[in-house]
Structures are given as structure tokens and as C-alpha cells.
Amino acid sequence: MTTLNRKQDSAGKTNRPGTETKLAGIPRTGQLVMLVAPAALWLIFLLILPLITLVMLSFQKSAFGPDSTVFSLNSYIEFFRNSAYQRLMLRSLWISLLVSFFTILLSYPLAYYMAFHGGQKQSLMLNLLIIPAWTSFLLRVLAWRVILGSSGLLNTFLLWIGLINQPITGLFYSQTAVVITLIYIWIPFAALPIYVALQRIEPGLLEAASDLGSRPWQAFLKVTFPLSIPGILAGFLFVFIPTVGEYVTPAMVGGPNGLMIGNIIWDQFSRGLDWPMGATLSLAILVAVLIPLVLAARVAQKSGALGGGR
Amino acid sequence: MIEQKRSLPGTLYFIVMMVFLYLPVLVLIVFSFNNSVILAFPFKGFTLEWYKQLLGARELLLAARNSIIVGISSSLVATLIGALAAVAVTRHHMPARNFFLGAASVPLVMPSIVLGVAMLVLFRRVFDLQLNLWLITAAHVLISIPSTILIVMARLADFSHNLEEAAMDLGANYWMTLLKVTLPISLPALIAAFLTAFTTSFDEYAMTTLITGTDTTLPVYLYSLLRFPRRLPVAVAMGSIIMVISAILVITAEKLRSIGTNRVQKENKI
């Protein structure tokens, strides 16, 4: 894109100096403003403004009524004092880390196979991978709810074919169920960026490694894997970020032991309980998401690329 | 690529993963035709009962209509906004270009619950608005903006600026050039962006439910059905329909996007 800009600049300078503005009728900056304004307005009104109000709400004593103008640090104090919030926050982070780790572990070989052994069928494989990622999230969670339940498909299937005599309990409504379901949901999202990173590795590099006498596994450790780290990072973010704030999956398959911080936030707002507390907890999620994001950006800057680098 | 030969363990792994990805949903779809209120083995017999019940459910049809209206209008707006921004980014010497692209990608990395809660607070507390479908539409535009910008950008980056220059040399004004030259060039990407935005909107639950008033969208309605065990088969039947529709849209968008960008393995795919 930089080349394009340069091309356009030089064309403007050599061919018709100054005429660009006249031809357009509107000065160049005017055009630019009109092109960017709608996106900017949307971002300001539906992203920045809501976030500012969220921060302000977190410092209020109450969301409605006369107390809403009273400045208060109550929800922050409550957040640090009440161990239930911290436990839930830690559990959410733990679940997110577990899910991210296993999702990447399962996705990496998948991406590797598509990138290096996919051959002609690569785009077909890619489509097969993408379709579930973009289709009904709820249905895919629902599938696991129906499969894992004590009178669910898995148990009745196993009973029916005679593999077990008693239905297995404890699968459903547990943290494990949340982790399994989310791994299942996110696999395409993690496999895709890893695939893209592997795809961009110059075949010449691997040839050079093997010419210089390295065995395939050495070449993998020294060349392929380091070059795929940007993809792994992107995959990690794509999984970790939505998982920290997840509340639908825990509500559907998690049971009381699988609840996450998102469920508490949802309760605060949808039941009209303590909105300032909910706002504080939402900001806690944002901070939790921001840390890996900044770290990843740092690493990406050092290694020179994160997915979108040129 | 140096090793194009198939590896057997790799192929097996790929197949196992695809079975893992597709089987749960396919089993569910199969059971939406099962003649029993309980979703359990063995299969009792084939029935279209649940789909018939769906057709009779007035609320469901309303929710479906709402979802289609919200989906189409939010995707149209998101595509327009994204396309204009993409032109600015690829065709102009834009100051703070990276800052703008970074800011525009923020909705991509915001947990839905935080976005939903923040909008709820803004709508209810600050502006004291009644929650309605237009607010949901506006919110869906926001979450689709990153993908529409990226998709159109990828297409425009593949074309040199010469065509637009030529049109302007021949006397077309700027907006005319955008309409007559840039628009046709980016058409496949525009359609892909529209379909991507539509599938996002059509399936969005986590954020939407927080800003839903009396009028519900399809996923919100589907979720509310889950509270009643007896209606589970109906919910599954409805989920199956959503699944099939979005699968068709995804495949179409993917086809257009691969035409649209020439380079199939672009980073902007995701």
C-alpha cells in the first residue's frame, strides 16, 4: 500500500501539478474527511463514548436516582475486598489460558498439515475449517449441552451400544464442560492465523536448512516454529480475548462451578442490580485483555510482524 | 512448497479434526427430525413436527424478520462505511493511517460483554433511549466495521491507482470516479464484506441480548427457548435452520472473497 501511495504522489507531482485539487472540485483533505468521517463517527459514538460512560459509571455510588451523581470508590473497594469477585476473575483467566493453550495445541498440526501438505485441496480445506467458525455459535454450544448432559446423546449412545451400564455424570455442568466446548468453538479461529503464518514461510528457507544438513525436526524447531510465532500469538489473542468475557457458554454448560466473571456482570446489568459494580468488573476484564494485547504487540514489534505487518 | 507429498498421519489428523468439528452439529441437525421430545438415542423415527411448530410460532417469525432487517441494514451501512474508509486508507496519503486502522480494529478485540454493557449504559443511562432494533442495528454496524474495512482494503490494494487517475484525467470528478471506477473494481469485495457482516449480525448473541428491548432477534429468541425443556426440539430445529442459512452465506462470501483478492492466502482473511 505504501507503494501505491508513492505512485500516486509521484503521478500527482510529475503529470499535473496542482490540478488534482481542481479536478476533484473539493480539496484533497476535504475528500479524506468525508471518506473517514462515517467510520470515525461510529467509533466515537458507539465505542469511545460508551467506554467513557462505563468508566464514569464505575465511580458512581448508584446508577439511577439521586445517588448517581455521588462520586464513590465503593465498587473498586468491593472488588478488592470481596474474594468472590477475585476468585471468579482468576477462574476466568485460568479457563481462558487453558482453552487458549489446548486450542492452539490442537490447531497447530491442523494448520501445519494444510500449509505444507494441503496441495491442491488447500482452499477446500480452508473452507471446511471456516464454515463452522462463522455459523451459529449458539447452536454449537447447544450441541455440547445436548451431547454432554446426563440423559444426553453421549450417555444414551454409550448405554444403547452397551459400553456402559450407568450414565456418566459429572461431564455436564462443570468447568471441564466449559473448557471442552470453548476449545471446540475456537479451533478454527486459532488454526487460521497459524496457517497464514506458516503459509508465508519461504520454501527456500526450509530447503536451505536441509541443504545445510539439518534434519526435518531441527528445521522445524529452528526455522518453521519461530516463524510461525506471530500466527500463534494472533491465534492466542483470538481465543483468549473473547473467552475472558465469555458468559453464554458457562451459562449453558458450566453449572455453578463453571461460572465466569461474565456471568456476574450479566447478572448485575440484566437483573438491574448493582450497575457500578458491573461496570467495574467489565473494566477489570478490559485490563485483563489489554495486558496480553500489549505484550503481543511488543513481541510483534520486535519480531517485525504480527499478521498484518508489511 | 518443497514437500507436497501427502502425509498419512497428517491426513488422518485432519479428518479426525473435521469429524470433531462437524459431528456434534450434524448429530444435532439429525435429531431435529427425531420423533421425540427428548434428544436421546436411539432415534425414534422421522418427523417434521418440530419444523411445523416453528412455522406456526408467530414470535419466532417476528424474530426472524427482525434479524433479517437488522442484518441487511447493518451490513449495508457497515459495508458503505468500511468501503469509504478503505478508499481513504489505500488511495490517499492519510495522516495517522496506522492509528486509524488500529482504532477501527478495536471492536475486534473487545469482549462482546464489555461492548454490550457499555452500550447499554450509554443508551439507557446517558441518552435514556428505549432499546429498539435501530440501536441493535447501529451496534452491529460497529462490530462489522473492522472486517468490512479489511476486506475492501485487500481488494483495492491489488489494483493500481491508474484507473482512477485516468478517469480524472478524462474529466470525471472525484465522487464520479469513485462511483464509476472504484465501485465496480471493488464489487466482489463489497459483496463479500456485506455477507460477512450479515453472518456476523445474524449470529450475534452475547452483545445483542444486553441491548435487546421488547423486539428480539433470532439468536436472542433461540436462547430464550432453551429455558423450556419441552421446546428444546423446536429450538434445535430453529438452530439447524440458522446454521444452514449461515453456512450458505459463508460459502458465498468465501467464494467472492477469493475472486475479490486474487491472493487466497492473504492475512486479511481473518
Coordinates of C-alpha atoms in Angstrom, one line a residue, chain B:
Chain B
M1 CA 6.5 -25.7 -1.3
I2 CA 9.1 -28.4 -1.0
E3 CA 7.1 -31.2 0.5
Q4 CA 3.8 -31.6 -1.4
K5 CA 3.6 -35.3 -0.7
R6 CA 0.7 -36.3 1.5
S7 CA 1.5 -37.5 5.0
L8 CA -0.7 -40.2 6.3
P9 CA -0.8 -39.2 10.0
G10 CA -1.5 -35.6 8.9
T11 CA -4.4 -36.6 6.7
L12 CA -5.8 -38.8 9.5
Y13 CA -5.4 -35.9 12.0
F14 CA -7.2 -33.6 9.6
I15 CA -10.1 -36.0 9.1
V16 CA -10.4 -36.6 12.8
M17 CA -10.5 -32.8 13.5
M18 CA -13.1 -32.3 10.8
V19 CA -15.3 -35.0 12.3
F20 CA -14.8 -33.4 15.7
L21 CA -15.8 -30.0 14.3
Y22 CA -18.8 -31.2 12.3
L23 CA -20.2 -34.3 14.1
P24 CA -21.7 -32.5 17.1
V25 CA -23.7 -30.1 14.9
L26 CA -24.7 -32.7 12.3
V27 CA -25.9 -35.1 15.1
L28 CA -28.0 -32.2 16.4
I29 CA -29.5 -31.4 13.0
V30 CA -30.3 -35.1 12.5
F31 CA -32.1 -35.1 15.9
S32 CA -34.2 -32.1 14.9
F33 CA -36.0 -34.7 12.7
N34 CA -36.4 -37.2 15.6
N35 CA -39.9 -38.1 16.7
S36 CA -39.4 -37.5 20.4
V37 CA -39.3 -34.5 22.8
I38 CA -36.2 -35.9 24.5
L39 CA -33.0 -35.7 22.5
A40 CA -31.6 -39.2 23.1
F41 CA -30.6 -42.4 21.4
P42 CA -32.0 -44.5 19.9
F43 CA -33.5 -42.5 17.1
K44 CA -37.3 -42.8 17.4
G45 CA -38.5 -42.1 13.9
F46 CA -38.6 -39.4 11.3
T47 CA -40.8 -36.3 11.8
L48 CA -41.2 -32.8 10.5
E49 CA -43.3 -31.9 13.6
W50 CA -40.7 -29.5 15.1
Y51 CA -40.3 -27.6 11.8
K52 CA -44.1 -27.4 11.5
Q53 CA -44.3 -26.0 15.0
L54 CA -41.7 -23.4 14.0
L55 CA -43.8 -22.2 11.1
G56 CA -46.8 -21.7 13.4
A57 CA -44.9 -19.7 16.0
R58 CA -45.7 -16.1 15.5
E59 CA -42.9 -14.8 17.8
L60 CA -40.3 -16.8 16.0
L61 CA -41.3 -15.4 12.6
L62 CA -41.2 -11.9 14.1
A63 CA -37.7 -12.6 15.5
A64 CA -36.6 -13.9 12.1
R65 CA -38.0 -10.9 10.4
N66 CA -36.2 -8.6 12.9
S67 CA -32.9 -10.5 12.4
I68 CA -33.2 -10.1 8.6
I69 CA -34.0 -6.4 8.8
V70 CA -31.2 -5.7 11.3
G71 CA -28.8 -7.9 9.3
I72 CA -29.5 -6.3 6.0
S73 CA -29.5 -2.7 7.2
S74 CA -26.5 -3.0 9.5
S75 CA -24.5 -4.8 6.8
L76 CA -25.3 -2.2 4.2
V77 CA -24.2 0.6 6.4
A78 CA -21.1 -1.3 7.6
T79 CA -20.1 -2.1 4.0
L80 CA -20.5 1.5 2.9
I81 CA -18.6 2.9 5.9
G82 CA -15.9 0.3 5.5
A83 CA -15.5 0.8 1.8
L84 CA -15.2 4.6 2.2
A85 CA -12.6 4.1 4.9
A86 CA -10.8 1.6 2.8
V87 CA -10.6 4.1 -0.1
A88 CA -9.2 6.7 2.3
V89 CA -6.6 4.2 3.6
T90 CA -5.4 2.8 0.2
R91 CA -6.0 5.7 -2.2
H92 CA -5.0 8.7 -0.1
H93 CA -2.0 9.8 1.7
M94 CA -3.6 9.6 5.0
P95 CA -2.1 11.1 8.1
A96 CA -2.3 8.9 11.2
R97 CA -3.2 5.9 8.9
N98 CA -2.0 3.3 11.3
F99 CA -3.7 5.0 14.3
F100 CA -6.9 5.0 12.3
L101 CA -6.6 1.3 11.3
G102 CA -5.7 0.4 14.9
A103 CA -8.7 2.3 16.3
A104 CA -11.0 0.7 13.7
S105 CA -9.9 -2.7 14.7
V106 CA -10.7 -2.2 18.4
P107 CA -14.2 -3.7 18.1
L108 CA -12.5 -6.9 17.0
V109 CA -10.6 -7.3 20.3
M110 CA -13.3 -6.1 22.6
P111 CA -15.1 -8.9 24.6
S112 CA -18.8 -8.7 23.5
I113 CA -20.0 -8.4 27.0
V114 CA -18.0 -5.3 27.6
L115 CA -19.2 -3.7 24.4
G116 CA -22.8 -4.7 25.2
V117 CA -22.7 -3.4 28.7
A118 CA -21.0 -0.1 27.7
M119 CA -23.7 0.5 25.0
L120 CA -26.5 -0.4 27.4
V121 CA -25.2 2.2 29.8
L122 CA -24.9 4.8 27.1
F123 CA -28.3 4.1 25.7
R124 CA -30.2 3.8 29.0
R125 CA -28.3 6.0 31.4
V126 CA -26.9 8.8 29.3
F127 CA -29.4 9.2 26.5
D128 CA -32.4 7.5 28.2
L129 CA -33.4 5.8 25.0
Q130 CA -35.9 2.9 24.7
L131 CA -34.0 -0.1 23.5
N132 CA -35.0 -0.8 20.0
L133 CA -33.9 -2.6 16.8
W134 CA -32.3 0.6 15.4
L135 CA -29.9 0.7 18.3
I136 CA -29.1 -3.0 17.8
T137 CA -28.5 -2.2 14.1
A138 CA -26.1 0.6 15.0
A139 CA -24.2 -1.7 17.4
H140 CA -23.9 -4.4 14.7
V141 CA -22.5 -1.9 12.3
L142 CA -19.8 -1.2 14.8
I143 CA -18.7 -4.8 15.2
S144 CA -18.7 -5.3 11.5
I145 CA -16.6 -2.2 10.6
P146 CA -13.2 -3.9 11.1
S147 CA -13.9 -6.8 8.8
T148 CA -15.5 -4.7 6.1
I149 CA -12.6 -2.3 6.0
L150 CA -10.1 -5.1 5.8
I151 CA -11.9 -7.0 3.1
V152 CA -12.3 -3.9 0.8
M153 CA -8.7 -2.8 1.6
A154 CA -7.4 -6.2 0.5
R155 CA -9.2 -5.8 -2.9
L156 CA -8.2 -2.2 -3.5
A157 CA -4.5 -2.9 -2.7
D158 CA -4.5 -5.3 -5.6
F159 CA -5.4 -2.6 -8.1
S160 CA -3.2 0.3 -9.0
H161 CA -4.4 3.8 -8.8
N162 CA -4.0 4.3 -12.6
L163 CA -7.6 3.6 -13.5
E164 CA -8.9 6.3 -11.2
E165 CA -6.2 8.7 -12.4
A166 CA -7.3 8.0 -16.0
A167 CA -10.9 8.7 -15.2
M168 CA -10.0 12.0 -13.5
D169 CA -7.7 12.9 -16.4
L170 CA -10.7 12.4 -18.7
G171 CA -12.7 14.9 -16.6
A172 CA -14.6 12.9 -14.1
N173 CA -14.8 14.5 -10.7
Y174 CA -13.7 12.7 -7.6
W175 CA -17.0 11.2 -6.5
M176 CA -18.0 10.3 -10.0
T177 CA -14.7 8.4 -10.3
L178 CA -15.4 6.5 -7.1
L179 CA -18.8 5.6 -8.3
K180 CA -17.8 4.6 -11.9
V181 CA -14.4 3.2 -11.4
T182 CA -13.6 2.3 -7.8
L183 CA -17.0 0.8 -7.1
P184 CA -17.0 -1.7 -10.0
I185 CA -13.4 -2.7 -9.2
S186 CA -14.3 -3.5 -5.6
L187 CA -17.7 -5.0 -6.2
P188 CA -16.8 -8.6 -5.3
A189 CA -15.1 -7.4 -2.1
L190 CA -18.2 -5.3 -1.3
I191 CA -20.5 -8.3 -1.6
A192 CA -18.1 -10.4 0.4
A193 CA -17.9 -7.7 3.1
F194 CA -21.7 -7.4 3.1
L195 CA -22.2 -11.2 3.5
T196 CA -19.5 -11.4 6.2
A197 CA -21.2 -8.5 8.1
F198 CA -24.6 -10.2 7.6
T199 CA -23.5 -13.5 9.1
T200 CA -21.9 -11.7 12.0
S201 CA -25.1 -9.8 12.7
F202 CA -27.4 -12.8 12.1
D203 CA -25.5 -14.9 14.7
E204 CA -24.6 -12.2 17.3
Y205 CA -26.0 -13.1 20.7
A206 CA -23.6 -12.1 23.5
M207 CA -23.7 -8.3 22.9
T208 CA -27.2 -8.1 21.3
T209 CA -29.0 -9.7 24.3
L210 CA -27.8 -6.9 26.6
I211 CA -29.3 -4.2 24.4
T212 CA -32.4 -6.0 23.5
G213 CA -35.7 -4.4 24.4
T214 CA -39.1 -5.9 23.5
D215 CA -38.2 -6.8 19.9
T216 CA -35.9 -9.7 19.8
T217 CA -33.5 -11.1 17.1
L218 CA -33.4 -14.7 16.2
P219 CA -30.4 -15.8 18.4
V220 CA -31.9 -14.0 21.4
Y221 CA -35.2 -15.7 20.8
L222 CA -33.5 -19.1 20.3
Y223 CA -31.7 -18.7 23.7
S224 CA -35.0 -17.8 25.4
L225 CA -36.5 -21.1 24.1
L226 CA -33.8 -23.0 25.9
R227 CA -35.4 -22.3 29.2
F228 CA -38.3 -24.7 28.4
P229 CA -37.1 -28.3 28.1
R230 CA -40.2 -29.3 26.1
R231 CA -39.4 -26.7 23.5
L232 CA -35.8 -27.9 23.1
P233 CA -36.5 -29.8 19.8
V234 CA -38.1 -26.7 18.4
A235 CA -35.0 -24.7 19.4
V236 CA -32.8 -27.3 17.8
A237 CA -34.8 -27.2 14.6
M238 CA -34.5 -23.4 14.5
G239 CA -30.8 -23.6 15.3
S240 CA -30.5 -26.0 12.3
I241 CA -32.1 -23.5 10.0
I242 CA -29.9 -20.7 11.2
M243 CA -26.9 -23.0 10.7
V244 CA -27.8 -23.9 7.2
I245 CA -28.5 -20.3 6.1
S246 CA -25.3 -19.0 7.6
A247 CA -23.3 -21.9 6.0
I248 CA -24.6 -20.9 2.6
L249 CA -23.8 -17.2 3.2
V250 CA -20.3 -18.1 4.4
I251 CA -19.5 -20.2 1.4
T252 CA -20.8 -17.5 -0.9
A253 CA -18.7 -14.8 0.9
E254 CA -15.7 -17.0 0.8
K255 CA -16.0 -17.7 -3.0
L256 CA -16.4 -13.9 -3.7
R257 CA -13.5 -13.1 -1.4
S258 CA -11.2 -15.4 -3.2
I259 CA -12.2 -13.8 -6.5
G260 CA -12.0 -10.5 -4.8
T261 CA -8.5 -10.6 -3.6
N262 CA -6.7 -13.0 -6.1
R263 CA -4.3 -13.9 -3.4
V264 CA -6.1 -16.6 -1.5
Q265 CA -3.7 -16.6 1.4
K266 CA -4.0 -13.0 2.5
E267 CA -3.6 -12.2 6.1
N268 CA -6.7 -10.1 5.9
K269 CA -8.8 -13.2 5.6
I270 CA -9.4 -13.3 9.3

